[in-house]
PDB file of C-alpha atoms in Angstrom:
ATOM      1  CA  MET O1220     -30.179 -35.301 -31.402  1.00 38.00           C
ATOM      2  CA  LEU O1221     -29.332 -33.005 -34.314  1.00 36.00           C
ATOM      3  CA  SER O1222     -27.423 -30.698 -31.973  1.00 36.00           C
ATOM      4  CA  GLN O1223     -25.344 -33.601 -30.655  1.00 37.00           C
ATOM      5  CA  ASN O1224     -24.502 -34.801 -34.180  1.00 38.00           C
ATOM      6  CA  SER O1225     -23.593 -31.283 -35.218  1.00 35.00           C
ATOM      7  CA  THR O1226     -21.270 -30.901 -32.245  1.00 34.00           C
ATOM      8  CA  SER O1227     -19.708 -34.281 -32.917  1.00 37.00           C
ATOM      9  CA  SER O1228     -19.176 -33.356 -36.580  1.00 40.00           C
ATOM     10  CA  LEU O1229     -17.563 -30.064 -35.570  1.00 40.00           C
ATOM     11  CA  ASN O1230     -15.206 -31.811 -33.168  1.00 45.00           C
ATOM     12  CA  ASP O1231     -14.261 -34.344 -35.838  1.00 49.00           C
ATOM     13  CA  THR O1232     -12.931 -31.573 -38.059  1.00 59.00           C
ATOM     14  CA  TYR O1233     -10.165 -30.822 -35.541  1.00 72.00           C
ATOM     15  CA  VAL O1234      -7.225 -33.184 -35.820  1.00 84.00           C
ATOM     16  CA  ARG O1235      -4.891 -33.222 -32.833  1.00 87.00           C
ATOM     17  CA  PRO O1236      -1.646 -35.082 -33.566  1.00 91.00           C
ATOM     18  CA  LEU O1237       0.012 -37.133 -30.846  1.00 92.00           C
ATOM     19  CA  GLY O1238       2.974 -34.816 -31.200  1.00 94.00           C
ATOM     20  CA  PHE O1239       5.514 -33.165 -33.484  1.00 95.00           C
ATOM     21  CA  TYR O1240       9.026 -33.920 -34.720  1.00 93.00           C
ATOM     22  CA  ILE O1241      11.557 -31.131 -34.171  1.00 91.00           C
ATOM     23  CA  THR O1242      14.116 -31.406 -36.964  1.00 86.00           C
ATOM     24  CA  GLY O1243      15.896 -28.059 -36.833  1.00 80.00           C
ATOM     25  CA  PHE O1244      19.347 -29.563 -36.206  1.00 75.00           C
ATOM     26  CA  SER O1245      19.108 -32.760 -38.209  1.00 70.00           C
ATOM     27  CA  ASN O1246      21.276 -31.535 -41.119  1.00 69.00           C
ATOM     28  CA  ILE O1247      23.803 -29.308 -39.310  1.00 70.00           C
ATOM     29  CA  PRO O1248      27.376 -30.697 -39.423  1.00 73.00           C
ATOM     30  CA  TYR O1249      29.511 -31.090 -36.266  1.00 75.00           C
ATOM     31  CA  ILE O1250      26.444 -30.661 -34.096  1.00 77.00           C
ATOM     32  CA  GLU O1251      28.149 -32.458 -31.186  1.00 78.00           C
ATOM     33  CA  TYR O1252      30.610 -29.555 -30.845  1.00 83.00           C
ATOM     34  CA  TYR O1253      27.725 -27.137 -30.858  1.00 82.00           C
ATOM     35  CA  CYS O1254      26.122 -29.182 -28.089  1.00 85.00           C
ATOM     36  CA  VAL O1255      29.287 -28.855 -25.968  1.00 89.00           C
ATOM     37  CA  LEU O1256      29.325 -25.095 -26.597  1.00 90.00           C
ATOM     38  CA  LEU O1257      25.669 -24.775 -25.556  1.00 90.00           C
ATOM     39  CA  SER O1258      26.319 -26.782 -22.385  1.00 92.00           C
ATOM     40  CA  ALA O1259      29.203 -24.478 -21.448  1.00 94.00           C
ATOM     41  CA  VAL O1260      27.129 -21.372 -22.238  1.00 94.00           C
ATOM     42  CA  TYR O1261      24.242 -22.633 -20.079  1.00 96.00           C
ATOM     43  CA  ILE O1262      26.450 -23.510 -17.070  1.00 96.00           C
ATOM     44  CA  LEU O1263      28.244 -20.147 -17.216  1.00 96.00           C
ATOM     45  CA  THR O1264      24.909 -18.329 -17.638  1.00 96.00           C
ATOM     46  CA  VAL O1265      23.464 -19.908 -14.506  1.00 96.00           C
ATOM     47  CA  ILE O1266      26.651 -19.251 -12.494  1.00 95.00           C
ATOM     48  CA  ALA O1267      27.030 -15.618 -13.640  1.00 93.00           C
ATOM     49  CA  ASN O1268      23.365 -14.700 -13.107  1.00 95.00           C
ATOM     50  CA  SER O1269      23.246 -16.544  -9.771  1.00 95.00           C
ATOM     51  CA  PHE O1270      26.221 -14.412  -8.710  1.00 91.00           C
ATOM     52  CA  ILE O1271      24.286 -11.228  -9.526  1.00 93.00           C
ATOM     53  CA  ILE O1272      21.168 -12.529  -7.740  1.00 94.00           C
ATOM     54  CA  LEU O1273      23.201 -13.505  -4.645  1.00 91.00           C
ATOM     55  CA  ILE O1274      25.036 -10.171  -4.461  1.00 91.00           C
ATOM     56  CA  ILE O1275      21.790  -8.185  -4.704  1.00 92.00           C
ATOM     57  CA  CYS O1276      20.024 -10.359  -2.109  1.00 93.00           C
ATOM     58  CA  VAL O1277      22.886 -10.276   0.409  1.00 90.00           C
ATOM     59  CA  GLU O1278      24.096  -6.687   0.023  1.00 89.00           C
ATOM     60  CA  GLN O1279      21.691  -4.281   1.744  1.00 88.00           C
ATOM     61  CA  ARG O1280      23.051  -1.281  -0.175  1.00 88.00           C
ATOM     62  CA  LEU O1281      21.790  -2.788  -3.429  1.00 90.00           C
ATOM     63  CA  HIS O1282      18.189  -2.947  -2.242  1.00 92.00           C
ATOM     64  CA  THR O1283      17.233  -0.036  -4.508  1.00 93.00           C
ATOM     65  CA  PRO O1284      14.806   0.297  -7.453  1.00 95.00           C
ATOM     66  CA  LYS O1285      17.670   0.070  -9.970  1.00 92.00           C
ATOM     67  CA  TYR O1286      18.846  -3.255  -8.590  1.00 93.00           C
ATOM     68  CA  VAL O1287      15.303  -4.580  -8.281  1.00 95.00           C
ATOM     69  CA  ALA O1288      15.292  -4.186 -12.078  1.00 94.00           C
ATOM     70  CA  VAL O1289      18.765  -5.771 -12.418  1.00 93.00           C
ATOM     71  CA  PHE O1290      17.650  -8.659 -10.173  1.00 95.00           C
ATOM     72  CA  HIS O1291      14.637  -9.135 -12.442  1.00 96.00           C
ATOM     73  CA  VAL O1292      16.869  -9.251 -15.532  1.00 95.00           C
ATOM     74  CA  ALA O1293      19.059 -11.944 -13.935  1.00 95.00           C
ATOM     75  CA  VAL O1294      16.073 -14.099 -12.920  1.00 96.00           C
ATOM     76  CA  VAL O1295      14.478 -13.826 -16.369  1.00 97.00           C
ATOM     77  CA  ASP O1296      17.791 -14.654 -18.096  1.00 96.00           C
ATOM     78  CA  VAL O1297      18.211 -17.835 -16.023  1.00 96.00           C
ATOM     79  CA  CYS O1298      14.612 -18.869 -16.721  1.00 97.00           C
ATOM     80  CA  ALA O1299      14.900 -18.127 -20.465  1.00 95.00           C
ATOM     81  CA  SER O1300      18.120 -20.149 -20.801  1.00 95.00           C
ATOM     82  CA  THR O1301      16.673 -23.009 -18.743  1.00 96.00           C
ATOM     83  CA  THR O1302      13.585 -23.096 -20.939  1.00 96.00           C
ATOM     84  CA  ILE O1303      15.562 -23.355 -24.195  1.00 93.00           C
ATOM     85  CA  ILE O1304      19.004 -24.912 -23.749  1.00 93.00           C
ATOM     86  CA  PRO O1305      18.526 -28.067 -21.566  1.00 92.00           C
ATOM     87  CA  LYS O1306      15.645 -29.323 -23.736  1.00 89.00           C
ATOM     88  CA  LEU O1307      17.715 -28.751 -26.871  1.00 88.00           C
ATOM     89  CA  ILE O1308      20.752 -30.542 -25.401  1.00 86.00           C
ATOM     90  CA  GLU O1309      18.516 -33.475 -24.420  1.00 86.00           C
ATOM     91  CA  THR O1310      17.218 -33.660 -27.990  1.00 84.00           C
ATOM     92  CA  LEU O1311      20.732 -33.548 -29.457  1.00 81.00           C
ATOM     93  CA  ILE O1312      22.256 -36.100 -27.070  1.00 79.00           C
ATOM     94  CA  LEU O1313      19.402 -38.621 -26.995  1.00 78.00           C
ATOM     95  CA  GLY O1314      18.406 -38.032 -30.623  1.00 76.00           C
ATOM     96  CA  SER O1315      14.762 -37.904 -29.560  1.00 79.00           C
ATOM     97  CA  GLN O1316      13.086 -35.425 -31.886  1.00 87.00           C
ATOM     98  CA  PHE O1317       9.513 -36.314 -30.912  1.00 93.00           C
ATOM     99  CA  ILE O1318       7.599 -34.070 -28.517  1.00 94.00           C
ATOM    100  CA  ASN O1319       3.975 -34.727 -27.619  1.00 95.00           C
ATOM    101  CA  TYR O1320       1.289 -32.178 -28.445  1.00 96.00           C
ATOM    102  CA  GLU O1321       0.597 -30.823 -24.940  1.00 95.00           C
ATOM    103  CA  THR O1322       4.307 -30.571 -24.088  1.00 95.00           C
ATOM    104  CA  CYS O1323       4.912 -28.734 -27.355  1.00 96.00           C
ATOM    105  CA  LEU O1324       2.321 -26.064 -26.554  1.00 96.00           C
ATOM    106  CA  ALA O1325       3.616 -25.727 -22.984  1.00 96.00           C
ATOM    107  CA  HIS O1326       7.190 -25.342 -24.260  1.00 96.00           C
ATOM    108  CA  MET O1327       6.023 -22.770 -26.818  1.00 96.00           C
ATOM    109  CA  TYR O1328       4.349 -20.793 -24.042  1.00 97.00           C
ATOM    110  CA  PHE O1329       7.378 -20.667 -21.738  1.00 97.00           C
ATOM    111  CA  VAL O1330       9.873 -19.858 -24.505  1.00 95.00           C
ATOM    112  CA  PHE O1331       7.839 -16.922 -25.820  1.00 95.00           C
ATOM    113  CA  PHE O1332       6.919 -15.820 -22.306  1.00 97.00           C
ATOM    114  CA  PHE O1333      10.533 -15.440 -21.186  1.00 96.00           C
ATOM    115  CA  ILE O1334      11.703 -13.997 -24.525  1.00 93.00           C
ATOM    116  CA  CYS O1335       9.082 -11.244 -24.159  1.00 95.00           C
ATOM    117  CA  LEU O1336      10.097 -10.714 -20.540  1.00 96.00           C
ATOM    118  CA  GLN O1337      13.710 -10.217 -21.641  1.00 94.00           C
ATOM    119  CA  SER O1338      12.594  -7.343 -23.880  1.00 94.00           C
ATOM    120  CA  PHE O1339      10.436  -5.777 -21.178  1.00 96.00           C
ATOM    121  CA  SER O1340      13.262  -6.158 -18.630  1.00 96.00           C
ATOM    122  CA  LEU O1341      15.331  -3.806 -20.781  1.00 95.00           C
ATOM    123  CA  VAL O1342      12.396  -1.361 -20.859  1.00 96.00           C
ATOM    124  CA  ILE O1343      12.216  -1.449 -17.047  1.00 96.00           C
ATOM    125  CA  LEU O1344      15.939  -0.617 -16.832  1.00 94.00           C
ATOM    126  CA  ALA O1345      15.408   2.238 -19.329  1.00 95.00           C
ATOM    127  CA  TYR O1346      12.530   3.538 -17.186  1.00 96.00           C
ATOM    128  CA  ASP O1347      14.813   3.559 -14.133  1.00 95.00           C
ATOM    129  CA  ARG O1348      17.539   5.502 -15.999  1.00 93.00           C
ATOM    130  CA  LEU O1349      14.928   7.943 -17.359  1.00 95.00           C
ATOM    131  CA  ILE O1350      13.672   8.817 -13.873  1.00 95.00           C
ATOM    132  CA  ALA O1351      17.197   8.987 -12.426  1.00 92.00           C
ATOM    133  CA  ILE O1352      18.503  11.432 -15.061  1.00 91.00           C
ATOM    134  CA  CYS O1353      15.427  13.476 -15.979  1.00 92.00           C
ATOM    135  CA  PHE O1354      14.060  13.783 -12.407  1.00 92.00           C
ATOM    136  CA  PRO O1355      17.126  13.350 -10.160  1.00 89.00           C
ATOM    137  CA  LEU O1356      15.714  15.287  -7.170  1.00 89.00           C
ATOM    138  CA  GLN O1357      12.421  13.381  -7.222  1.00 92.00           C
ATOM    139  CA  TYR O1358      13.952   9.957  -8.038  1.00 92.00           C
ATOM    140  CA  HIS O1359      13.526   8.460  -4.557  1.00 91.00           C
ATOM    141  CA  VAL O1360       9.955   9.732  -4.381  1.00 93.00           C
ATOM    142  CA  ILE O1361       8.861   8.644  -7.872  1.00 93.00           C
ATOM    143  CA  ASN O1362      10.731   5.354  -8.109  1.00 93.00           C
ATOM    144  CA  THR O1363      10.533   3.346  -4.890  1.00 95.00           C
ATOM    145  CA  ASN O1364      11.151  -0.370  -4.434  1.00 95.00           C
ATOM    146  CA  THR O1365       7.409  -0.906  -4.099  1.00 96.00           C
ATOM    147  CA  ARG O1366       6.619   0.928  -7.331  1.00 95.00           C
ATOM    148  CA  MET O1367       9.351  -0.925  -9.181  1.00 96.00           C
ATOM    149  CA  GLY O1368       7.853  -4.176  -7.876  1.00 96.00           C
ATOM    150  CA  VAL O1369       4.438  -3.088  -9.185  1.00 97.00           C
ATOM    151  CA  VAL O1370       5.959  -2.304 -12.616  1.00 96.00           C
ATOM    152  CA  VAL O1371       7.551  -5.774 -12.726  1.00 97.00           C
ATOM    153  CA  ALA O1372       4.266  -7.426 -11.660  1.00 97.00           C
ATOM    154  CA  VAL O1373       2.286  -5.567 -14.364  1.00 97.00           C
ATOM    155  CA  VAL O1374       4.808  -6.677 -17.001  1.00 97.00           C
ATOM    156  CA  TRP O1375       4.479 -10.317 -15.901  1.00 97.00           C
ATOM    157  CA  VAL O1376       0.665 -10.214 -15.960  1.00 97.00           C
ATOM    158  CA  PHE O1377       0.543  -8.467 -19.356  1.00 96.00           C
ATOM    159  CA  THR O1378       3.052 -10.915 -20.896  1.00 97.00           C
ATOM    160  CA  THR O1379       1.200 -13.899 -19.433  1.00 97.00           C
ATOM    161  CA  VAL O1380      -2.090 -12.846 -21.033  1.00 96.00           C
ATOM    162  CA  ALA O1381      -0.516 -12.033 -24.421  1.00 95.00           C
ATOM    163  CA  VAL O1382       1.348 -15.346 -24.689  1.00 97.00           C
ATOM    164  CA  ILE O1383      -1.643 -17.384 -23.482  1.00 97.00           C
ATOM    165  CA  VAL O1384      -3.718 -15.902 -26.323  1.00 96.00           C
ATOM    166  CA  LEU O1385      -0.931 -16.788 -28.781  1.00 96.00           C
ATOM    167  CA  VAL O1386      -0.849 -20.434 -27.631  1.00 96.00           C
ATOM    168  CA  LEU O1387      -4.644 -20.832 -27.392  1.00 96.00           C
ATOM    169  CA  LEU O1388      -4.972 -19.744 -31.017  1.00 96.00           C
ATOM    170  CA  VAL O1389      -2.636 -22.615 -31.935  1.00 96.00           C
ATOM    171  CA  HIS O1390      -4.808 -25.023 -29.946  1.00 92.00           C
ATOM    172  CA  ARG O1391      -7.789 -24.217 -32.202  1.00 91.00           C
ATOM    173  CA  LEU O1392      -5.931 -25.447 -35.301  1.00 94.00           C
ATOM    174  CA  SER O1393      -6.389 -28.767 -37.051  1.00 93.00           C
ATOM    175  CA  PHE O1394      -3.190 -30.543 -38.098  1.00 92.00           C
ATOM    176  CA  CYS O1395      -3.826 -32.819 -41.056  1.00 85.00           C
ATOM    177  CA  LYS O1396      -0.562 -32.090 -42.874  1.00 78.00           C
ATOM    178  CA  SER O1397       3.011 -32.784 -41.809  1.00 88.00           C
ATOM    179  CA  THR O1398       3.992 -32.892 -38.129  1.00 92.00           C
ATOM    180  CA  VAL O1399       7.641 -31.920 -38.772  1.00 93.00           C
ATOM    181  CA  ILE O1400       8.777 -28.609 -37.214  1.00 92.00           C
ATOM    182  CA  THR O1401      11.824 -27.042 -38.850  1.00 86.00           C
ATOM    183  CA  SER O1402      13.108 -25.227 -35.786  1.00 88.00           C
ATOM    184  CA  PHE O1403      14.997 -25.923 -32.565  1.00 87.00           C
ATOM    185  CA  PHE O1404      11.830 -25.755 -30.404  1.00 91.00           C
ATOM    186  CA  CYS O1405       8.058 -25.661 -30.814  1.00 93.00           C
ATOM    187  CA  ASP O1406       8.231 -22.351 -32.648  1.00 92.00           C
ATOM    188  CA  HIS O1407       4.916 -20.607 -33.249  1.00 93.00           C
ATOM    189  CA  GLY O1408       5.390 -19.846 -36.956  1.00 92.00           C
ATOM    190  CA  PRO O1409       6.562 -23.311 -38.108  1.00 92.00           C
ATOM    191  CA  VAL O1410       3.791 -24.932 -35.997  1.00 95.00           C
ATOM    192  CA  TYR O1411       0.808 -22.939 -37.228  1.00 95.00           C
ATOM    193  CA  HIS O1412       1.995 -23.244 -40.846  1.00 93.00           C
ATOM    194  CA  LEU O1413       1.416 -27.011 -40.521  1.00 94.00           C
ATOM    195  CA  ALA O1414      -2.325 -26.511 -39.949  1.00 93.00           C
ATOM    196  CA  CYS O1415      -4.919 -27.182 -42.638  1.00 91.00           C
ATOM    197  CA  ASN O1416      -7.690 -24.864 -41.429  1.00 89.00           C
ATOM    198  CA  ASP O1417      -7.836 -21.056 -41.239  1.00 91.00           C
ATOM    199  CA  THR O1418      -4.538 -19.704 -39.843  1.00 93.00           C
ATOM    200  CA  PHE O1419      -5.256 -16.019 -40.435  1.00 94.00           C
ATOM    201  CA  PRO O1420      -5.901 -15.299 -36.696  1.00 95.00           C
ATOM    202  CA  ASN O1421      -2.546 -16.948 -35.931  1.00 95.00           C
ATOM    203  CA  PHE O1422      -0.835 -14.825 -38.590  1.00 94.00           C
ATOM    204  CA  ILE O1423      -2.324 -11.643 -37.092  1.00 95.00           C
ATOM    205  CA  MET O1424      -1.434 -12.694 -33.541  1.00 95.00           C
ATOM    206  CA  ALA O1425       2.129 -13.504 -34.639  1.00 93.00           C
ATOM    207  CA  ARG O1426       2.508  -9.962 -35.988  1.00 93.00           C
ATOM    208  CA  ILE O1427       0.933  -8.464 -32.861  1.00 94.00           C
ATOM    209  CA  SER O1428       3.219 -10.550 -30.635  1.00 92.00           C
ATOM    210  CA  MET O1429       6.313  -9.490 -32.575  1.00 90.00           C
ATOM    211  CA  THR O1430       5.243  -5.852 -32.254  1.00 92.00           C
ATOM    212  CA  ILE O1431       4.530  -6.191 -28.529  1.00 92.00           C
ATOM    213  CA  GLY O1432       7.553  -8.318 -27.684  1.00 90.00           C
ATOM    214  CA  LEU O1433      10.221  -6.813 -29.959  1.00 89.00           C
ATOM    215  CA  PHE O1434       9.427  -3.521 -31.650  1.00 91.00           C
ATOM    216  CA  ALA O1435       7.330  -1.784 -28.951  1.00 95.00           C
ATOM    217  CA  PRO O1436       9.998  -2.281 -26.232  1.00 95.00           C
ATOM    218  CA  LEU O1437      12.698  -1.048 -28.619  1.00 94.00           C
ATOM    219  CA  ILE O1438      10.622   2.056 -29.447  1.00 96.00           C
ATOM    220  CA  LEU O1439      10.033   2.735 -25.730  1.00 96.00           C
ATOM    221  CA  ILE O1440      13.766   2.371 -24.994  1.00 96.00           C
ATOM    222  CA  THR O1441      14.612   4.709 -27.893  1.00 95.00           C
ATOM    223  CA  LEU O1442      12.103   7.321 -26.684  1.00 96.00           C
ATOM    224  CA  SER O1443      13.479   7.111 -23.146  1.00 96.00           C
ATOM    225  CA  TYR O1444      16.992   7.863 -24.425  1.00 95.00           C
ATOM    226  CA  VAL O1445      15.722  10.752 -26.538  1.00 95.00           C
ATOM    227  CA  CYS O1446      14.314  12.249 -23.318  1.00 94.00           C
ATOM    228  CA  ILE O1447      17.573  11.469 -21.482  1.00 93.00           C
ATOM    229  CA  ILE O1448      19.659  13.199 -24.176  1.00 91.00           C
ATOM    230  CA  PHE O1449      17.463  16.308 -24.064  1.00 91.00           C
ATOM    231  CA  ALA O1450      17.757  16.355 -20.276  1.00 89.00           C
ATOM    232  CA  LEU O1451      21.544  15.997 -20.459  1.00 88.00           C
ATOM    233  CA  LEU O1452      21.814  18.854 -22.966  1.00 87.00           C
ATOM    234  CA  LYS O1453      20.394  21.125 -20.284  1.00 83.00           C
ATOM    235  CA  THR O1454      23.190  20.134 -17.888  1.00 74.00           C
ATOM    236  CA  ALA O1455      25.597  23.004 -17.376  1.00 61.00           C
ATOM    237  CA  THR O1456      28.911  21.167 -17.676  1.00 79.00           C
ATOM    238  CA  ALA O1457      30.255  18.563 -20.080  1.00 79.00           C
ATOM    239  CA  ASP O1458      31.661  16.665 -17.103  1.00 82.00           C
ATOM    240  CA  GLY O1459      28.186  16.456 -15.580  1.00 79.00           C
ATOM    241  CA  ARG O1460      26.739  15.152 -18.846  1.00 81.00           C
ATOM    242  CA  CYS O1461      29.503  12.574 -19.126  1.00 84.00           C
ATOM    243  CA  LYS O1462      29.022  11.289 -15.580  1.00 82.00           C
ATOM    244  CA  ALA O1463      25.254  11.046 -15.995  1.00 80.00           C
ATOM    245  CA  PHE O1464      25.445   9.240 -19.339  1.00 81.00           C
ATOM    246  CA  LYS O1465      28.104   6.862 -17.968  1.00 83.00           C
ATOM    247  CA  THR O1466      25.403   5.364 -15.755  1.00 82.00           C
ATOM    248  CA  CYS O1467      23.564   4.311 -18.949  1.00 89.00           C
ATOM    249  CA  THR O1468      26.450   2.525 -20.684  1.00 88.00           C
ATOM    250  CA  SER O1469      25.767  -0.888 -19.146  1.00 86.00           C
ATOM    251  CA  HIS O1470      22.123  -0.732 -20.156  1.00 90.00           C
ATOM    252  CA  LEU O1471      22.949   0.402 -23.701  1.00 91.00           C
ATOM    253  CA  MET O1472      25.337  -2.530 -24.067  1.00 90.00           C
ATOM    254  CA  LEU O1473      22.584  -4.943 -22.960  1.00 89.00           C
ATOM    255  CA  VAL O1474      20.174  -3.402 -25.481  1.00 92.00           C
ATOM    256  CA  ALA O1475      22.730  -3.712 -28.313  1.00 90.00           C
ATOM    257  CA  ILE O1476      23.611  -7.336 -27.454  1.00 88.00           C
ATOM    258  CA  TYR O1477      19.947  -8.344 -27.307  1.00 89.00           C
ATOM    259  CA  TYR O1478      18.454  -6.437 -30.250  1.00 90.00           C
ATOM    260  CA  ILE O1479      21.157  -6.261 -32.924  1.00 86.00           C
ATOM    261  CA  PRO O1480      21.277 -10.050 -33.662  1.00 80.00           C
ATOM    262  CA  LEU O1481      17.469 -10.314 -33.617  1.00 80.00           C
ATOM    263  CA  LEU O1482      16.953  -7.304 -35.869  1.00 80.00           C
ATOM    264  CA  ALA O1483      19.717  -8.437 -38.241  1.00 79.00           C
ATOM    265  CA  THR O1484      18.110 -11.878 -38.588  1.00 74.00           C
ATOM    266  CA  TYR O1485      14.643 -10.369 -39.047  1.00 74.00           C
ATOM    267  CA  ILE O1486      15.789  -7.842 -41.675  1.00 76.00           C
ATOM    268  CA  GLN O1487      17.774 -10.490 -43.543  1.00 72.00           C
ATOM    269  CA  SER O1488      14.730 -12.778 -43.692  1.00 67.00           C
ATOM    270  CA  MET O1489      12.696  -9.914 -45.200  1.00 67.00           C
ATOM    271  CA  VAL O1490      15.338  -8.971 -47.787  1.00 69.00           C
ATOM    272  CA  SER O1491      16.333 -12.432 -49.019  1.00 65.00           C
ATOM    273  CA  GLU O1492      15.599 -16.113 -48.537  1.00 63.00           C
ATOM    274  CA  THR O1493      17.569 -17.394 -45.556  1.00 61.00           C
ATOM    275  CA  ASN O1494      18.866 -20.930 -45.231  1.00 65.00           C
ATOM    276  CA  SER O1495      16.861 -22.672 -42.496  1.00 68.00           C
ATOM    277  CA  ASN O1496      19.985 -23.840 -40.652  1.00 70.00           C
ATOM    278  CA  THR O1497      21.425 -20.298 -40.691  1.00 72.00           C
ATOM    279  CA  ARG O1498      18.155 -18.883 -39.376  1.00 73.00           C
ATOM    280  CA  ILE O1499      17.972 -21.486 -36.596  1.00 77.00           C
ATOM    281  CA  LEU O1500      21.581 -20.930 -35.510  1.00 76.00           C
ATOM    282  CA  ASN O1501      21.112 -17.146 -35.511  1.00 76.00           C
ATOM    283  CA  TYR O1502      17.966 -17.350 -33.402  1.00 79.00           C
ATOM    284  CA  LEU O1503      19.537 -19.794 -30.965  1.00 82.00           C
ATOM    285  CA  LEU O1504      22.656 -17.652 -30.517  1.00 79.00           C
ATOM    286  CA  SER O1505      20.441 -14.590 -30.046  1.00 80.00           C
ATOM    287  CA  ALA O1506      18.526 -16.453 -27.336  1.00 84.00           C
ATOM    288  CA  SER O1507      21.520 -18.003 -25.511  1.00 89.00           C
ATOM    289  CA  ILE O1508      24.421 -15.516 -25.632  1.00 89.00           C
ATOM    290  CA  PRO O1509      22.803 -12.323 -24.168  1.00 90.00           C
ATOM    291  CA  PRO O1510      21.817 -14.029 -20.854  1.00 93.00           C
ATOM    292  CA  LEU O1511      25.497 -15.009 -20.456  1.00 92.00           C
ATOM    293  CA  LEU O1512      26.881 -11.553 -21.249  1.00 90.00           C
ATOM    294  CA  ASN O1513      24.355  -9.487 -19.264  1.00 90.00           C
ATOM    295  CA  PRO O1514      25.678 -10.311 -15.754  1.00 90.00           C
ATOM    296  CA  ILE O1515      29.286 -10.031 -16.938  1.00 88.00           C
ATOM    297  CA  ILE O1516      28.611  -6.521 -18.252  1.00 86.00           C
ATOM    298  CA  TYR O1517      26.903  -5.476 -15.039  1.00 79.00           C
ATOM    299  CA  SER O1518      29.720  -6.951 -12.925  1.00 76.00           C
ATOM    300  CA  LEU O1519      32.478  -5.225 -14.873  1.00 71.00           C
ATOM    301  CA  LYS O1520      30.762  -1.929 -15.729  1.00 71.00           C
ATOM    302  CA  THR O1521      28.902  -1.232 -12.485  1.00 77.00           C
ATOM    303  CA  GLU O1522      30.951   0.040  -9.550  1.00 77.00           C
ATOM    304  CA  GLU O1523      28.274  -0.806  -6.958  1.00 80.00           C
ATOM    305  CA  ILE O1524      28.328  -4.486  -7.962  1.00 82.00           C
ATOM    306  CA  MET O1525      32.132  -4.697  -7.805  1.00 78.00           C
ATOM    307  CA  GLU O1526      32.289  -2.863  -4.475  1.00 81.00           C
ATOM    308  CA  SER O1527      29.600  -5.130  -3.044  1.00 79.00           C
ATOM    309  CA  PHE O1528      31.505  -8.186  -4.235  1.00 76.00           C
ATOM    310  CA  LYS O1529      34.713  -6.929  -2.580  1.00 78.00           C
ATOM    311  CA  ARG O1530      32.875  -6.286   0.698  1.00 79.00           C
ATOM    312  CA  LEU O1531      31.285  -9.736   0.574  1.00 74.00           C
ATOM    313  CA  TYR O1532      34.677 -11.315  -0.168  1.00 71.00           C
ATOM    314  CA  ARG O1533      36.370  -9.483   2.727  1.00 74.00           C
ATOM    315  CA  ARG O1534      33.527 -10.436   5.069  1.00 70.00           C
ATOM    316  CA  ASN O1535      33.864 -14.083   4.050  1.00 67.00           C
ATOM    317  CA  ARG O1536      37.636 -14.049   4.650  1.00 64.00           C
ATOM    318  CA  ILE O1537      37.216 -12.513   8.111  1.00 59.00           C
ATOM    319  CA  PHE O1538      34.578 -15.137   8.965  1.00 56.00           C
ATOM    320  CA  GLN O1539      36.881 -17.958   7.828  1.00 59.00           C
ATOM    321  CA  ALA O1540      39.794 -16.488   9.820  1.00 55.00           C
ATOM    322  CA  LYS O1541      37.743 -16.646  12.993  1.00 57.00           C
TER     323      LYS O1541
END
């Protein structure tokens, strides 16, 4: 009997709200124009990434480890945009700021899951360039389609486990304070700060997640390019170095587009107090613009993609002529 009462008393200390109110955009002027912009960005993102996915699936010559990685980037970008933008547009158009508790945690999981995958996708591309430049003769032996698939699968499993731990630690919290989230989604930091019991494990997990999802991939990418530069310095001719490094330009542009806005926002928040609306807009732009630009960069900067598109276009015209 005592054990049952003790368990009941323990359960009573945990307060689960029916849901939360997301108020990140409540005080931003001209929000309807921003909603139109987001809608256009989302539609173009889906079209551009679907184009990359279609080209890689249809064109046999692109069934290589490099384009397995590019295919993965395109899929993750579509999923990340779909997780964030449609829900935000629905909130802005319908004015419904309430989200129930379970949906909030599920949304938190998927947003952080795909944001982490975006970082690791860039690491996978860096790994491919590292093998191609540092071990050119062994590239097709070391980096096969199967091994690239295994690398992608390991990244998905690792990210799944890390983000599940992050969300489960939120589920242990008791919310007896405000239920208002000052963000554009069920953001981990604003949510756990609303709790009234011990949030230290959440604080630690937030720092670990930021290290795993942001800084560790950036360090790995930087180290890979240090190795690439040393390998290129051993190349006999300047022309050879230039041609080899040219194959990295698309990837470097993706890294810059993804990391510079995030790092700028993070550093600014550490140096000075940032207006909440400014922080929200910066984070949203950082989450929505790179998935749009990534396929455009790969289409314009990668000869194989453009050649494959031309072949597919000519094939389609011949088929229609018949």
